[in-house]
Coordinates of C-alpha atoms in Angstrom, one line a residue:
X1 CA -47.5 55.7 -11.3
X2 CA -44.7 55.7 -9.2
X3 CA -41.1 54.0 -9.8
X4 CA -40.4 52.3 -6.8
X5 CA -36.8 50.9 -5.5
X6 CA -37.2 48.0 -2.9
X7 CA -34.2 46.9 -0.8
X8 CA -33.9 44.0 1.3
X9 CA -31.9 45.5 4.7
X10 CA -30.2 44.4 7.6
X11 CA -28.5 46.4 10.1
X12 CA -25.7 43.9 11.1
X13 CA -24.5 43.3 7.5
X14 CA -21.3 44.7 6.0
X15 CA -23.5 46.5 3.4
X16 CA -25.6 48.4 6.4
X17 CA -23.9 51.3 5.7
X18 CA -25.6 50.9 2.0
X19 CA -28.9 52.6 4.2
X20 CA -26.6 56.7 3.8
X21 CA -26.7 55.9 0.4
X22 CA -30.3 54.4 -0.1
X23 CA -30.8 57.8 1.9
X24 CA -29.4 59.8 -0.5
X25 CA -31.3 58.3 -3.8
X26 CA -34.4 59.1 -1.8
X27 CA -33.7 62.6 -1.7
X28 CA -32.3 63.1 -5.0
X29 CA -35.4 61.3 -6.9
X30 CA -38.3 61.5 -4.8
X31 CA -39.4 64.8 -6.4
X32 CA -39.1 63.1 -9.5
X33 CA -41.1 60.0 -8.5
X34 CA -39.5 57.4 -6.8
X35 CA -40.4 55.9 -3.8
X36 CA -37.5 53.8 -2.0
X37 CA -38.8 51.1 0.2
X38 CA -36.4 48.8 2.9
X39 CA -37.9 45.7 4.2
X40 CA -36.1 44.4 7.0
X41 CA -35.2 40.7 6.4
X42 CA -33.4 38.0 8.5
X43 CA -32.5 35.7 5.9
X44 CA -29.2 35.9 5.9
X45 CA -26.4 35.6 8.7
X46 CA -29.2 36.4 10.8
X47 CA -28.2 39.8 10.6
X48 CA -31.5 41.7 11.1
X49 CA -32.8 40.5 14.6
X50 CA -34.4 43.7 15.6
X51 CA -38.5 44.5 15.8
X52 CA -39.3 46.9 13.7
X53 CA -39.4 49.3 16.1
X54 CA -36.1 48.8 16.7
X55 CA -35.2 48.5 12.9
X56 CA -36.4 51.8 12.5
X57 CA -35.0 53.4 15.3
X58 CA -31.6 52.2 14.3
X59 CA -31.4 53.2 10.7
X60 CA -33.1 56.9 11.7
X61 CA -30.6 57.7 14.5
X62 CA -27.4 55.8 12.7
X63 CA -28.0 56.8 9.3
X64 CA -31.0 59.6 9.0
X65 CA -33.3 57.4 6.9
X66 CA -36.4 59.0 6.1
X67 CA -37.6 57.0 3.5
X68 CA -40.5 54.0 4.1
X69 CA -39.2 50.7 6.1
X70 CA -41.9 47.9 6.2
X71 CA -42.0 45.0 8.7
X72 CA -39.6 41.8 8.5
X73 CA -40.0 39.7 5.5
X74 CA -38.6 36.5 4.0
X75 CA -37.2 36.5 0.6
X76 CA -36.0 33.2 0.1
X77 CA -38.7 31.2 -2.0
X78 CA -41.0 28.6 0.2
X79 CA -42.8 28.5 2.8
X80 CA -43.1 31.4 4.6
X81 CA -42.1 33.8 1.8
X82 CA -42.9 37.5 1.6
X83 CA -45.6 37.9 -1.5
X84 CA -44.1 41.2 -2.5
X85 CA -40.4 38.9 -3.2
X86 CA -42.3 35.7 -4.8
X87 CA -43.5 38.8 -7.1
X88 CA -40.6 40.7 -8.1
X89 CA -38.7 37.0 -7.9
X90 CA -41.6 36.1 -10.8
X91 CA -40.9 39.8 -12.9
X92 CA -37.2 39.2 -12.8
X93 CA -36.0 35.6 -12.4
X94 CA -33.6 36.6 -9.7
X95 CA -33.8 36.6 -5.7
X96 CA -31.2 38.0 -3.5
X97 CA -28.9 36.0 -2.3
X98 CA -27.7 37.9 0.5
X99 CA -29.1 40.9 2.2
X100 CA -29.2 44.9 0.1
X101 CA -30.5 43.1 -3.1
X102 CA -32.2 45.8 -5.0
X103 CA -35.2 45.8 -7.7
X104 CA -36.3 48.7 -10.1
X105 CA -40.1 48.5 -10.2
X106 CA -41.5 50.7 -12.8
X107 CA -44.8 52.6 -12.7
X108 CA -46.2 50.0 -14.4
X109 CA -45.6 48.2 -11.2
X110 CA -43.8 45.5 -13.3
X111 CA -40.3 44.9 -12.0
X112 CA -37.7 45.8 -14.7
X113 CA -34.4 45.1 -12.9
X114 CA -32.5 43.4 -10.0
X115 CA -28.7 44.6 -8.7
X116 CA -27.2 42.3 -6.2
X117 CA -25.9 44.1 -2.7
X118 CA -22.5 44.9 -4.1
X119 CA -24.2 47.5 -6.8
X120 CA -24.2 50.7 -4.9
X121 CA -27.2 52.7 -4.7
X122 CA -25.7 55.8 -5.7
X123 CA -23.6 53.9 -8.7
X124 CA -24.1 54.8 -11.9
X125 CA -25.6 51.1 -13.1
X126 CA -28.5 51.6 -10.5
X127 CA -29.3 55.4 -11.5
X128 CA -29.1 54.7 -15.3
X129 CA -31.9 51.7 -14.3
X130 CA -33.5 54.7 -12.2
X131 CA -33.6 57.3 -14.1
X132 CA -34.8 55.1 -17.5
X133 CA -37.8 53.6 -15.4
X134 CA -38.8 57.6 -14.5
X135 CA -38.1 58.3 -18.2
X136 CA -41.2 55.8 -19.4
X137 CA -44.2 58.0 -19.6
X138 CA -47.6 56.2 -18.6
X139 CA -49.7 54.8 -20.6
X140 CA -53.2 56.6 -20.4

């Protein structure tokens, strides 16, 4: 019953700073329902080498992230990739091609959108997707 936003994050990508406003969307919608989820992924540039220990350490102290981060996943299709990304990759067509990719799963738990990692998080294309998928009441 939940909208969820999942984010495909690196911390030594130009777009890490992306995770302040990730941070921010939390806040703003979580009362409302969503649930913002970062999975730490390697895929590209090699640009998430941590653990997750150290994943999560780094995006609490740099940028005060609060909100759920999994462990390491790959997204690129084949061998290897993360179920939850051959998923949403099946829902929507599209896979990320570079790290901060970002899906709208509605609480359907159907994916009903993708924005690439140069759609901000707090721009207004991403919160219009947002706050339609929170609009949808449930079917009962």
């Amino acid at each position: 019953g939940k909208v969820v936003l999942v984010v495909n994050v690196a911390s030594r990508c130009g777009y890490t700073p992306q995770y302040a406003e990730l941070e921010t969307v939390w806040k703003e919608f979580k009362d409302k329902g969503l649930v913002v989820i970062g999975f730490p992924c390697n895929d590209f540039g090699g640009q998430e080498p941590g653990t997750s220990t150290e994943i999560r350490d780094f995006c609490s102290k740099t940028y005060g992230v609060t909100f759920p981060m999994m462990s390491k996943v790959q997204t690129k299709a084949g061998e290897g990739q993360s179920e939850i990304y051959a998923f949403l990759s099946a829902g929507t067509g599209k896979l990320p091609s570079w790290n901060f990719g970002k899906y709208v799963v509605g609480k359907d738990g159907k994916p009903v959108a993708f924005f690439g990692s140069g759609v901000k998080p707090t721009g207004e294309e991403l919160r219009k997707a947002i706050e339609q998928a929170l609009a949808v009441k449930p079917v009962s």
